[in-house]
């Protein structure tokens, strides 16, 4: 009895519905959590849970991956189906289901609902997107819709919070009840023909009875915009222009806050050295921790700007149009159309992108997408690109007004896309050969980006960047500082002089390691210090910046060194020639576009493929590709007369 009461006091509520119906937005509104939302399908690929306060108690709310029907074909749909049906594979059986229905796609969304209400678990329909629905001139009779389905129907606006209380009351009222199949649906399923046609006949009759459409003008306006944004020529030009504008803004708007952060960390280093006694502890704090972590955090303004633009493009519905343009190209090389979402997600981070491949049914298509996802330029590469461009191409323009840095950065992003296409083309015709299945892509409606959603996404990504700086980057910075600090060497040079520091670094563990691999990387234009940074960055790409900050000792006096970019420009080889040139920086950026330098990504590929064979294959092929790309860039550039 006690156990039964306990379960009743804390019921389990499942949130189910079609992809992009607004489940996660509603989940965040009900639980107060901040899971990622976007205006395209397939963002949620695994089960999530949180606490939802309903009535005088609370419930465990489960956000399920989107699915179009209970006839699951992909991994993410199987997860949702098992929970909804309460199968043996599912650890929980919900006490009630909140079926999230997109009002602007009522007919398609109701197909899943007709399957869910066949089971005994009580159902409440949460009708989302009502603002867009009404803007398009539609009118829905909620009472008729609820009567036809035999379940409560509650309109909700997750962004404004309207309907949330009513939804909680409706769920509380159905807990403990058993669902019944509506008479109209039962009659259609018992009639002639397949169940699919029977369900659609029931849905068609219900929608005709409950909904009055008046959307000609809205459809015409949306169609006119789509005729440009999805055009095979104009659409690509618009996409190219948007990306160029984004990168131009990143370089122009982030300069002031970056300079302030750099000056702040320089002052922090000076302050720490003035307080701490001279010796190893002061060197560790200033040259290891502040130089390493500070060297990464100065790029926070650009990371924030990048995700502001990405979130706006996602929430407005434009990102799906961009995916539609690229899907034409992907389908020609044999890649599954559903690969667009993992690849788009990988521009932020390859880990959610690889997890998003669960939406792809065919194993070979899924593996091919996993293998190329890390070639998309993720946010961890941004500090590397920005450092190289600021050091050697800062202040230069094309046509007098377009930043050369923005053009180069756009080129790096395009290089990653082209490399992914070529690799997918080869994989799909060799080790992962399989026919390309047909694919239909749904374009979500346009809508004004939500400030709340954009801020939540930006805060999440910025927070993750800062946490990595305070954990992974901090740990690696301390290790690298120790490798560059020990063993201590005796030198005839004056202690504290540049000559003594250089001799110490060359004789350190890091110096010896860098010199050991120098013959291998010299054809790429790199010296031993760059070699040390390359080795360190195989743990995480952005570590290259913190490593260079430590090796070039930028943490001590920012005003004297003029920052890391200035230190790179001033670095000389033993023969007096510059270590870094514009060609060297381009070669290094090409290496970073193509190389697999993220241990977290390797770990997630191991988990998703349940094998070490594929992550090892990924590391080997991307490392060879990066070396070849950097070699061709540097040696080809020299042959053409560049320096």
Coordinates of C-alpha atoms in Angstrom, one line a residue:
X1 CA 0.0 0.0 0.0
X2 CA 2.8 2.4 0.9
X3 CA 4.6 1.5 -2.3
X4 CA 1.5 2.2 -4.3
X5 CA 0.9 5.5 -2.7
X6 CA 4.5 6.5 -3.2
X7 CA 4.2 5.7 -6.9
X8 CA 0.9 7.7 -7.1
X9 CA 2.6 10.7 -5.4
X10 CA 5.4 10.7 -7.9
X11 CA 4.0 9.5 -11.2
X12 CA 6.0 9.2 -14.5
X13 CA 4.8 11.4 -17.4
X14 CA 6.1 10.8 -20.9
X15 CA 6.3 13.6 -23.4
X16 CA 5.9 12.3 -26.9
X17 CA 5.2 13.6 -30.4
X18 CA 6.5 14.2 -33.9
X19 CA 10.0 15.6 -34.4
X20 CA 10.1 19.4 -34.2
X21 CA 6.6 19.6 -32.5
X22 CA 7.9 21.6 -29.6
X23 CA 8.5 18.8 -27.1
X24 CA 11.8 20.0 -25.7
X25 CA 10.6 23.6 -25.5
X26 CA 7.6 22.4 -23.5
X27 CA 9.9 20.1 -21.4
X28 CA 12.1 23.0 -20.5
X29 CA 9.0 25.2 -19.6
X30 CA 7.6 22.4 -17.3
X31 CA 10.9 21.4 -15.6
X32 CA 12.9 24.7 -15.7
X33 CA 15.7 22.9 -17.4
X34 CA 17.6 24.2 -20.4
X35 CA 18.0 21.5 -22.9
X36 CA 18.8 22.5 -26.5
X37 CA 15.9 23.5 -28.7
X38 CA 15.9 24.4 -32.4
X39 CA 13.5 24.9 -35.3
X40 CA 14.3 21.7 -37.1
X41 CA 13.5 18.0 -36.5
X42 CA 15.7 15.5 -34.7
X43 CA 17.3 17.6 -32.0
X44 CA 16.4 15.2 -29.2
X45 CA 17.8 11.7 -29.8
X46 CA 17.9 10.2 -26.3
X47 CA 15.6 10.1 -23.3
X48 CA 15.8 13.0 -20.8
X49 CA 14.0 13.4 -17.5
X50 CA 13.2 16.2 -15.0
X51 CA 10.8 17.0 -12.2
X52 CA 7.5 18.7 -13.0
X53 CA 5.4 20.2 -10.3
X54 CA 1.7 19.2 -10.8
X55 CA -1.0 19.6 -8.3
X56 CA 0.3 19.4 -4.8
X57 CA 3.1 17.0 -5.7
X58 CA 5.5 16.5 -8.5
X59 CA 6.1 14.0 -11.4
X60 CA 9.0 12.6 -13.3
X61 CA 8.7 14.1 -16.8
X62 CA 10.5 12.2 -19.6
X63 CA 11.3 13.9 -22.9
X64 CA 11.3 11.3 -25.6
X65 CA 12.9 11.5 -29.1
X66 CA 10.5 12.5 -31.8
X67 CA 8.8 9.8 -33.8
X68 CA 6.2 9.8 -36.6
X69 CA 4.6 6.5 -35.6
X70 CA 5.1 3.6 -33.3
X71 CA 6.4 1.6 -36.2
X72 CA 10.0 2.6 -35.3
X73 CA 12.8 2.2 -37.8
X74 CA 15.7 4.1 -36.2
X75 CA 17.5 3.9 -32.8
X76 CA 16.0 7.1 -31.5
X77 CA 12.5 6.1 -32.5
X78 CA 12.9 2.7 -30.8
X79 CA 13.8 4.4 -27.6
X80 CA 10.5 6.4 -27.7
X81 CA 8.4 3.4 -28.8
X82 CA 9.7 1.1 -26.0
X83 CA 8.7 3.7 -23.4
X84 CA 5.3 4.4 -24.9
X85 CA 4.4 0.8 -25.3
X86 CA 6.0 -0.1 -21.9
X87 CA 8.0 -2.9 -23.5
X88 CA 10.4 -5.2 -21.7
X89 CA 13.4 -3.2 -23.0
X90 CA 12.1 0.0 -21.3
X91 CA 13.0 0.6 -17.7
X92 CA 9.9 2.7 -17.0
X93 CA 6.2 2.6 -17.9
X94 CA 4.5 6.0 -17.9
X95 CA 1.5 6.7 -15.8
X96 CA 0.3 9.2 -18.4
X97 CA 1.4 10.6 -21.8
X98 CA 1.4 14.2 -22.8
X99 CA 1.1 14.0 -26.6
X100 CA 2.7 17.1 -28.1
X101 CA 0.9 18.1 -31.3
X102 CA 2.0 20.8 -33.7
X103 CA -1.2 22.7 -34.6
X104 CA 0.3 23.8 -37.9
X105 CA 0.8 20.2 -39.0
X106 CA -2.3 18.7 -37.4
X107 CA -3.1 15.9 -39.8
X108 CA 0.5 14.5 -39.8
X109 CA 0.9 14.8 -36.0
X110 CA -2.5 13.1 -35.3
X111 CA -1.3 9.8 -36.9
X112 CA 0.9 9.1 -34.0
X113 CA -1.8 10.1 -31.5
X114 CA -4.2 7.6 -33.0
X115 CA -1.6 4.9 -32.2
X116 CA -0.9 6.1 -28.7
X117 CA -4.5 6.3 -27.6
X118 CA -5.0 2.6 -28.6
X119 CA -3.0 1.7 -25.5
X120 CA -4.5 2.0 -22.0
X121 CA -2.2 4.7 -20.7
X122 CA -4.1 7.9 -20.3
X123 CA -3.3 10.7 -22.8
X124 CA -3.5 14.5 -22.8
X125 CA -2.9 16.4 -26.0
X126 CA -0.8 19.5 -25.7
X127 CA -1.4 21.7 -28.8
X128 CA 1.7 23.8 -29.6
X129 CA 2.5 26.4 -32.3
X130 CA -1.0 27.9 -31.7
X131 CA 0.4 31.4 -32.3
X132 CA 1.6 30.5 -35.8
X133 CA -1.6 28.6 -36.4
X134 CA -3.7 31.6 -35.7
X135 CA -1.4 34.0 -37.5
X136 CA -2.1 31.8 -40.6
X137 CA -5.8 32.4 -40.2
X138 CA -6.8 28.9 -38.9
X139 CA -9.4 28.3 -36.3
X140 CA -9.7 25.1 -34.3
X141 CA -12.6 24.0 -32.2
X142 CA -10.8 22.5 -29.2
X143 CA -14.0 20.9 -27.8
X144 CA -14.7 19.0 -31.0
X145 CA -11.1 17.9 -31.3
X146 CA -11.1 16.6 -27.7
X147 CA -14.4 14.9 -28.2
X148 CA -13.3 13.2 -31.4
X149 CA -10.0 11.9 -29.8
X150 CA -11.6 11.1 -26.5
X151 CA -8.8 12.8 -24.5
X152 CA -8.3 16.3 -23.1
X153 CA -6.8 18.9 -25.5
X154 CA -4.9 21.8 -24.0
X155 CA -3.4 24.7 -26.1
X156 CA 0.0 25.7 -24.7
X157 CA 2.6 28.4 -25.5
X158 CA 5.8 27.2 -23.9
X159 CA 7.6 30.4 -24.5
X160 CA 5.0 32.7 -22.8
X161 CA 4.0 30.1 -20.3
X162 CA 0.3 30.1 -21.2
X163 CA -1.6 26.9 -20.8
X164 CA 1.0 25.3 -18.6
X165 CA -1.2 25.3 -15.4
X166 CA -4.2 24.0 -17.4
X167 CA -2.0 21.2 -18.8
X168 CA -0.9 20.2 -15.3
X169 CA -4.6 20.1 -14.2
X170 CA -5.6 18.0 -17.2
X171 CA -2.8 15.5 -16.5
X172 CA -3.7 15.3 -12.8
X173 CA -7.3 14.6 -13.8
X174 CA -6.5 11.6 -16.0
X175 CA -4.0 9.9 -13.8
X176 CA -5.2 6.4 -12.8
X177 CA -7.7 6.3 -15.7
X178 CA -7.5 3.9 -18.6
X179 CA -7.7 5.2 -22.1
X180 CA -10.3 3.9 -24.6
X181 CA -10.2 3.9 -28.4
X182 CA -12.6 6.5 -29.8
X183 CA -15.6 5.0 -31.6
X184 CA -14.8 6.7 -34.9
X185 CA -11.3 5.4 -34.9
X186 CA -12.4 1.9 -33.9
X187 CA -14.9 1.8 -36.7
X188 CA -12.4 2.9 -39.3
X189 CA -9.8 0.3 -38.1
X190 CA -12.4 -2.4 -38.3
X191 CA -13.4 -1.4 -41.8
X192 CA -11.9 -2.6 -45.1
X193 CA -8.4 -1.6 -46.2
X194 CA -5.2 -1.2 -44.2
X195 CA -4.9 0.4 -40.7
X196 CA -2.9 3.2 -42.2
X197 CA -5.7 4.3 -44.5
X198 CA -8.2 3.8 -41.7
X199 CA -6.3 6.1 -39.4
X200 CA -6.0 8.8 -42.1
X201 CA -9.7 8.5 -42.9
X202 CA -10.5 9.1 -39.2
X203 CA -8.0 12.0 -39.0
X204 CA -9.4 13.6 -42.2
X205 CA -12.9 13.5 -40.9
X206 CA -11.9 14.8 -37.5
X207 CA -9.8 17.7 -38.9
X208 CA -12.6 18.7 -41.3
X209 CA -15.0 18.8 -38.3
X210 CA -12.7 20.7 -35.9
X211 CA -10.6 23.0 -38.0
X212 CA -11.4 25.9 -40.4
X213 CA -8.5 26.7 -42.7
X214 CA -7.8 30.1 -44.1
X215 CA -4.1 30.2 -45.0
X216 CA -3.7 31.1 -48.7
X217 CA -1.9 34.4 -48.1
X218 CA 0.4 32.9 -45.4
X219 CA 1.3 30.0 -47.7
X220 CA 2.0 32.2 -50.6
X221 CA 4.3 34.5 -48.6
X222 CA 6.2 31.5 -47.2
X223 CA 6.4 29.9 -50.7
X224 CA 7.8 33.1 -52.2
X225 CA 10.6 33.2 -49.6
X226 CA 11.4 29.5 -50.1
X227 CA 11.5 30.0 -53.9
X228 CA 14.6 32.1 -53.2
X229 CA 16.2 30.5 -50.2
X230 CA 16.0 27.0 -51.6
X231 CA 16.8 27.9 -55.2
X232 CA 19.9 26.0 -56.4
X233 CA 21.7 29.2 -57.4
X234 CA 20.1 32.1 -55.5
X235 CA 19.8 29.9 -52.4
X236 CA 23.5 29.1 -52.4
X237 CA 24.4 32.8 -52.9
X238 CA 22.2 33.8 -50.0
X239 CA 23.8 31.0 -47.8
X240 CA 27.3 32.2 -48.9
X241 CA 26.4 35.8 -48.1
X242 CA 25.0 34.9 -44.6
X243 CA 28.1 32.9 -43.7
X244 CA 30.4 35.8 -44.8
X245 CA 28.3 38.3 -42.8
X246 CA 28.6 36.0 -39.7
X247 CA 32.4 35.7 -39.9
X248 CA 32.7 39.5 -40.7
X249 CA 30.7 40.3 -37.6
X250 CA 32.7 37.9 -35.5
X251 CA 36.0 39.6 -36.4
X252 CA 34.6 43.2 -36.2
X253 CA 32.5 43.1 -33.1
X254 CA 34.7 40.9 -30.9
X255 CA 37.8 43.0 -31.1
X256 CA 37.2 45.3 -28.2
X257 CA 36.0 42.7 -25.6
X258 CA 38.9 40.4 -26.7
X259 CA 41.4 43.2 -26.1
X260 CA 39.9 43.9 -22.7
X261 CA 40.1 40.3 -21.7
X262 CA 43.7 40.0 -22.9
X263 CA 44.7 43.1 -21.0
X264 CA 42.8 41.7 -17.9
X265 CA 44.7 38.4 -17.9
X266 CA 48.0 40.3 -18.5
X267 CA 47.2 42.5 -15.4
X268 CA 46.2 39.4 -13.5
X269 CA 49.6 37.7 -14.3
X270 CA 51.4 40.9 -13.3
X271 CA 49.5 41.0 -10.0
X272 CA 50.1 37.4 -9.2
X273 CA 53.8 37.6 -9.8
X274 CA 54.0 40.7 -7.6
X275 CA 52.3 38.9 -4.8
X276 CA 53.8 35.5 -5.0
X277 CA 57.4 34.8 -4.0
X278 CA 59.8 34.4 -6.9
X279 CA 60.2 30.8 -7.8
X280 CA 58.4 27.7 -9.1
X281 CA 55.0 28.5 -7.6
X282 CA 54.9 32.0 -9.3
X283 CA 56.0 30.5 -12.6
X284 CA 53.3 27.8 -12.4
X285 CA 50.5 30.3 -11.6
X286 CA 51.6 33.0 -14.1
X287 CA 53.2 31.0 -17.0
X288 CA 51.2 27.8 -16.6
X289 CA 47.7 28.5 -15.3
X290 CA 47.0 32.2 -16.3
X291 CA 48.8 31.9 -19.6
X292 CA 47.2 28.6 -20.5
X293 CA 43.6 29.2 -19.4
X294 CA 43.6 33.0 -20.1
X295 CA 44.9 32.3 -23.6
X296 CA 41.7 30.3 -24.3
X297 CA 39.2 32.5 -22.5
X298 CA 40.1 35.6 -24.5
X299 CA 38.2 34.0 -27.4
X300 CA 34.9 33.8 -25.4
X301 CA 33.4 36.9 -27.1
X302 CA 33.8 35.3 -30.5
X303 CA 32.3 32.0 -29.3
X304 CA 29.3 33.9 -27.9
X305 CA 28.9 35.8 -31.2
X306 CA 29.1 32.6 -33.2
X307 CA 26.4 30.9 -31.2
X308 CA 24.2 33.9 -31.3
X309 CA 24.1 33.7 -35.1
X310 CA 23.7 29.9 -35.1
X311 CA 20.8 30.1 -32.6
X312 CA 19.1 32.8 -34.6
X313 CA 19.4 30.8 -37.9
X314 CA 18.2 27.6 -36.1
X315 CA 15.2 29.2 -34.4
X316 CA 14.1 31.2 -37.5
X317 CA 13.7 28.0 -39.6
X318 CA 16.5 29.1 -42.0
X319 CA 18.9 26.3 -41.0
X320 CA 16.6 23.7 -42.5
X321 CA 16.6 25.6 -45.8
X322 CA 20.4 25.5 -45.7
X323 CA 20.2 21.8 -45.1
X324 CA 17.8 21.4 -48.0
X325 CA 20.4 23.0 -50.3
X326 CA 23.2 20.8 -49.1
X327 CA 21.0 17.7 -49.2
X328 CA 20.9 17.8 -53.0
X329 CA 24.6 17.5 -53.0
X330 CA 24.7 14.9 -50.3
X331 CA 22.2 12.7 -52.1
X332 CA 24.4 12.7 -55.2
X333 CA 27.3 11.3 -53.3
X334 CA 25.1 8.6 -51.8
X335 CA 24.8 10.0 -48.3
X336 CA 21.5 9.6 -46.5
X337 CA 19.3 12.7 -46.4
X338 CA 19.0 12.5 -42.7
X339 CA 22.7 13.2 -42.4
X340 CA 22.0 16.9 -42.7
X341 CA 21.1 17.3 -39.0
X342 CA 24.2 15.5 -37.6
X343 CA 26.4 17.5 -39.9
X344 CA 24.8 20.8 -39.0
X345 CA 25.0 20.0 -35.3
X346 CA 28.7 19.2 -35.7
X347 CA 29.4 22.8 -36.6
X348 CA 28.8 23.5 -32.9
X349 CA 30.4 20.3 -31.6
X350 CA 30.9 16.8 -33.2
X351 CA 29.6 15.0 -30.1
X352 CA 25.9 15.9 -30.3
X353 CA 26.3 15.6 -34.1
X354 CA 27.4 12.0 -33.8
X355 CA 24.7 11.2 -31.3
X356 CA 22.2 12.7 -33.8
X357 CA 23.1 10.0 -36.3
X358 CA 20.7 7.7 -34.3
X359 CA 18.0 9.1 -36.6
X360 CA 19.5 7.2 -39.6
X361 CA 18.1 3.8 -40.0
X362 CA 20.7 2.1 -42.2
X363 CA 23.9 1.1 -40.3
X364 CA 26.2 1.8 -43.2
X365 CA 24.7 5.3 -43.8
X366 CA 25.0 6.0 -40.1
X367 CA 28.7 4.9 -40.0
X368 CA 29.5 7.1 -43.1
X369 CA 27.9 10.1 -41.4
X370 CA 29.8 9.4 -38.1
X371 CA 33.1 9.2 -40.0
X372 CA 32.7 12.6 -41.6
X373 CA 31.0 14.6 -38.8
X374 CA 34.3 15.7 -37.2
X375 CA 35.3 17.3 -40.5
X376 CA 32.8 20.0 -39.9
X377 CA 34.6 23.0 -38.3
X378 CA 33.4 22.9 -34.6
X379 CA 33.7 25.8 -32.2
X380 CA 36.9 24.4 -30.7
X381 CA 38.7 25.2 -33.9
X382 CA 37.5 28.8 -33.8
X383 CA 40.3 30.0 -31.4
X384 CA 42.9 28.5 -33.7
X385 CA 41.5 30.2 -36.8
X386 CA 41.1 33.5 -35.0
X387 CA 44.7 33.4 -33.6
X388 CA 46.3 32.6 -37.0
X389 CA 44.2 35.2 -38.8
X390 CA 44.7 37.9 -36.2
X391 CA 48.5 37.3 -36.2
X392 CA 49.0 37.3 -40.0
X393 CA 46.0 38.7 -41.8
X394 CA 44.5 41.2 -39.3
X395 CA 43.3 44.6 -40.7
X396 CA 43.5 43.4 -44.3
X397 CA 40.4 43.7 -46.6
X398 CA 39.1 42.3 -49.9
X399 CA 37.4 44.9 -52.2
X400 CA 38.2 47.5 -49.6
X401 CA 35.4 46.5 -47.2
X402 CA 35.3 42.7 -46.7
X403 CA 37.6 41.4 -44.0
X404 CA 40.2 39.1 -45.4
X405 CA 40.0 37.2 -42.1
X406 CA 36.3 36.5 -42.7
X407 CA 37.0 35.2 -46.2
X408 CA 39.8 32.9 -44.9
X409 CA 37.5 31.6 -42.1
X410 CA 34.7 31.0 -44.6
X411 CA 37.3 29.1 -46.7
X412 CA 38.2 26.9 -43.8
X413 CA 34.5 26.0 -43.1
X414 CA 34.0 25.3 -46.8
X415 CA 37.2 23.1 -46.9
X416 CA 35.8 21.0 -44.1
X417 CA 32.5 20.5 -46.1
X418 CA 34.3 19.6 -49.3
X419 CA 36.6 17.2 -47.5
X420 CA 33.5 15.5 -45.9
X421 CA 31.8 15.2 -49.2
X422 CA 34.9 13.6 -50.8
X423 CA 35.4 11.2 -47.9
X424 CA 31.7 10.2 -47.9
X425 CA 31.8 9.6 -51.7
X426 CA 34.8 7.2 -51.2
X427 CA 33.3 5.4 -48.2
X428 CA 29.9 4.9 -49.8
X429 CA 31.6 3.3 -52.8
X430 CA 34.0 1.1 -50.9
X431 CA 33.8 -0.2 -47.3
X432 CA 30.3 1.3 -46.6
X433 CA 28.7 0.6 -50.0
X434 CA 24.9 0.6 -50.0
X435 CA 22.1 2.2 -52.0
X436 CA 20.9 5.6 -51.1
X437 CA 17.4 5.4 -49.5
X438 CA 14.7 7.9 -50.5
X439 CA 14.2 10.8 -48.1
X440 CA 11.7 13.5 -47.6
X441 CA 12.6 16.6 -45.7
X442 CA 10.1 18.7 -43.9
X443 CA 10.7 22.5 -43.9
X444 CA 9.5 24.0 -40.6
X445 CA 7.5 27.3 -40.7
X446 CA 9.4 30.6 -40.5
X447 CA 9.1 32.3 -37.1
X448 CA 10.7 35.2 -35.2
X449 CA 13.6 33.8 -33.2
X450 CA 12.8 33.7 -29.5
X451 CA 15.2 35.8 -27.4
X452 CA 14.8 33.3 -24.5
X453 CA 15.7 30.4 -26.7
X454 CA 18.7 32.2 -28.3
X455 CA 20.0 33.3 -24.9
X456 CA 19.6 29.8 -23.4
X457 CA 21.5 28.2 -26.3
X458 CA 24.3 30.8 -26.1
X459 CA 24.6 30.5 -22.3
X460 CA 24.8 26.7 -22.6
X461 CA 27.5 26.8 -25.2
X462 CA 29.5 29.6 -23.6
X463 CA 29.2 27.8 -20.2
X464 CA 30.5 24.7 -21.8
X465 CA 33.5 26.6 -23.3
X466 CA 34.3 28.2 -19.9
X467 CA 34.0 24.8 -18.1
X468 CA 36.4 23.2 -20.5
X469 CA 38.8 26.0 -19.9
X470 CA 38.5 25.5 -16.2
X471 CA 38.9 21.7 -16.3
X472 CA 40.4 20.1 -19.4
X473 CA 42.4 23.1 -20.5
X474 CA 43.6 23.9 -17.0
X475 CA 44.8 20.3 -16.4
X476 CA 46.6 20.1 -19.8
X477 CA 48.1 23.6 -19.2
X478 CA 49.6 22.5 -15.9
X479 CA 51.0 19.3 -17.4
X480 CA 52.5 21.2 -20.3
X481 CA 54.0 23.8 -18.0
X482 CA 55.7 21.0 -16.1
X483 CA 56.9 19.4 -19.3
X484 CA 58.3 22.8 -20.4
X485 CA 59.7 23.6 -16.9
X486 CA 61.5 20.3 -16.1
X487 CA 64.3 19.2 -15.9
X488 CA 65.9 22.5 -14.9
X489 CA 69.1 23.1 -16.9
X490 CA 72.3 25.0 -16.0
X491 CA 73.2 27.7 -18.4
X492 CA 75.9 30.4 -18.6
X493 CA 73.3 32.9 -19.6
X494 CA 72.0 35.5 -17.1
X495 CA 69.1 34.0 -15.2
X496 CA 65.7 35.4 -16.3
X497 CA 67.1 36.5 -19.7
X498 CA 65.6 35.5 -23.0
X499 CA 68.6 33.3 -23.8
X500 CA 68.4 31.4 -20.5
X501 CA 64.6 30.9 -21.0
X502 CA 65.2 29.6 -24.5
X503 CA 67.9 27.2 -23.4
X504 CA 65.7 25.9 -20.6
X505 CA 62.8 25.3 -22.9
X506 CA 64.9 23.5 -25.5
X507 CA 66.3 21.2 -22.8
X508 CA 63.0 20.5 -21.2
X509 CA 60.9 17.3 -21.7
X510 CA 58.6 19.3 -24.0
X511 CA 61.6 20.6 -26.0
X512 CA 63.1 17.2 -26.4
X513 CA 59.7 15.8 -27.5
X514 CA 59.3 18.6 -30.0
X515 CA 62.8 18.2 -31.4
X516 CA 62.1 14.4 -31.8
X517 CA 59.2 14.9 -34.1
X518 CA 60.6 18.0 -35.9
X519 CA 61.9 16.1 -38.9
X520 CA 58.4 14.7 -39.5
X521 CA 56.6 18.1 -39.4
X522 CA 59.3 20.3 -40.9
X523 CA 57.9 19.7 -44.5
X524 CA 54.7 21.3 -43.2
X525 CA 56.6 24.5 -42.2
X526 CA 56.5 23.7 -38.5
X527 CA 59.2 23.9 -36.0
X528 CA 59.6 22.0 -32.7
X529 CA 57.4 24.4 -30.7
X530 CA 54.5 23.9 -33.1
X531 CA 55.2 20.2 -32.8
X532 CA 54.7 20.3 -29.1
X533 CA 51.5 22.3 -29.5
X534 CA 50.2 19.8 -32.1
X535 CA 50.8 16.8 -29.8
X536 CA 49.0 18.6 -26.9
X537 CA 46.1 19.5 -29.1
X538 CA 45.3 15.9 -29.9
X539 CA 43.5 15.9 -26.6
X540 CA 41.4 19.0 -27.5
X541 CA 41.9 21.3 -30.5
X542 CA 41.8 24.6 -28.6
X543 CA 44.7 23.4 -26.4
X544 CA 47.0 24.6 -29.2
X545 CA 46.4 28.2 -28.2
X546 CA 47.1 27.6 -24.5
X547 CA 50.2 25.5 -25.3
X548 CA 51.6 28.3 -27.6
X549 CA 50.8 30.8 -24.8
X550 CA 52.9 28.7 -22.4
X551 CA 55.7 28.0 -24.9
X552 CA 56.0 31.7 -25.9
X553 CA 55.6 32.8 -22.2
X554 CA 52.8 35.2 -22.9
X555 CA 51.3 35.1 -19.4
X556 CA 53.9 37.3 -17.7
X557 CA 53.6 40.8 -19.2
X558 CA 51.0 41.4 -21.8
X559 CA 52.0 44.9 -22.5
X560 CA 55.6 43.9 -23.1
X561 CA 54.8 40.9 -25.3
X562 CA 51.9 42.5 -27.1
X563 CA 50.0 39.3 -26.8
X564 CA 50.4 35.8 -28.4
X565 CA 49.8 37.0 -31.9
X566 CA 52.7 39.5 -31.7
X567 CA 54.9 36.8 -30.1
X568 CA 54.2 34.5 -33.0
X569 CA 55.1 37.2 -35.6
X570 CA 58.3 38.0 -33.7
X571 CA 59.5 34.4 -33.2
X572 CA 62.8 33.6 -35.1
X573 CA 64.6 30.4 -36.0
X574 CA 68.3 29.9 -35.2
X575 CA 69.2 31.3 -38.6
X576 CA 67.2 34.5 -38.0
X577 CA 64.4 33.6 -40.3
X578 CA 60.8 33.9 -39.0
X579 CA 59.3 30.7 -37.6
X580 CA 55.8 31.8 -38.5
X581 CA 54.8 33.2 -41.9
X582 CA 51.3 33.7 -43.5
X583 CA 51.9 30.4 -45.4
X584 CA 52.7 28.6 -42.1
X585 CA 49.5 29.8 -40.6
X586 CA 47.4 28.7 -43.5
X587 CA 49.1 25.3 -43.4
X588 CA 48.3 25.0 -39.7
X589 CA 44.7 26.0 -40.2
X590 CA 44.3 23.3 -43.0
X591 CA 45.8 20.8 -40.6
X592 CA 43.2 21.7 -38.0
X593 CA 40.3 21.5 -40.4
X594 CA 41.2 17.9 -41.3
X595 CA 42.8 16.4 -38.2
X596 CA 41.0 14.3 -35.5
X597 CA 42.1 16.2 -32.4
X598 CA 39.4 15.5 -29.8
X599 CA 39.5 12.6 -27.3
X600 CA 35.9 13.3 -26.3
X601 CA 34.8 12.7 -29.9
X602 CA 36.8 9.5 -30.1
X603 CA 35.2 8.2 -26.9
X604 CA 31.7 9.0 -28.2
X605 CA 32.4 7.3 -31.6
X606 CA 33.5 4.2 -29.6
X607 CA 30.2 4.3 -27.6
X608 CA 28.0 4.8 -30.7
X609 CA 29.7 2.2 -32.9
X610 CA 30.3 -0.3 -30.0
X611 CA 33.8 -1.0 -31.4
X612 CA 37.3 0.4 -31.3
X613 CA 37.7 -0.3 -35.1
X614 CA 35.8 2.7 -36.3
X615 CA 37.3 5.3 -33.9
X616 CA 40.8 4.1 -34.7
X617 CA 40.0 4.2 -38.5
X618 CA 38.7 7.8 -38.0
X619 CA 41.9 8.9 -36.2
X620 CA 44.2 7.3 -38.7
X621 CA 42.5 8.5 -41.9
X622 CA 41.9 12.1 -40.6
X623 CA 45.5 12.4 -39.3
X624 CA 46.9 11.2 -42.7
X625 CA 44.4 13.5 -44.5
X626 CA 45.5 16.5 -42.3
X627 CA 49.2 15.8 -42.9
X628 CA 48.7 15.5 -46.7
X629 CA 46.5 18.7 -46.8
X630 CA 49.0 20.7 -44.8
X631 CA 51.9 19.4 -46.9
X632 CA 50.3 20.3 -50.2
X633 CA 49.3 23.7 -48.8
X634 CA 52.8 24.6 -47.6
X635 CA 54.9 23.0 -50.3
X636 CA 52.5 24.1 -53.0
X637 CA 52.5 27.6 -51.7
X638 CA 56.3 27.8 -51.7
X639 CA 56.3 26.6 -55.3
X640 CA 53.9 29.4 -56.2
X641 CA 56.2 31.9 -54.5
X642 CA 54.2 32.5 -51.3
X643 CA 55.9 32.8 -47.9

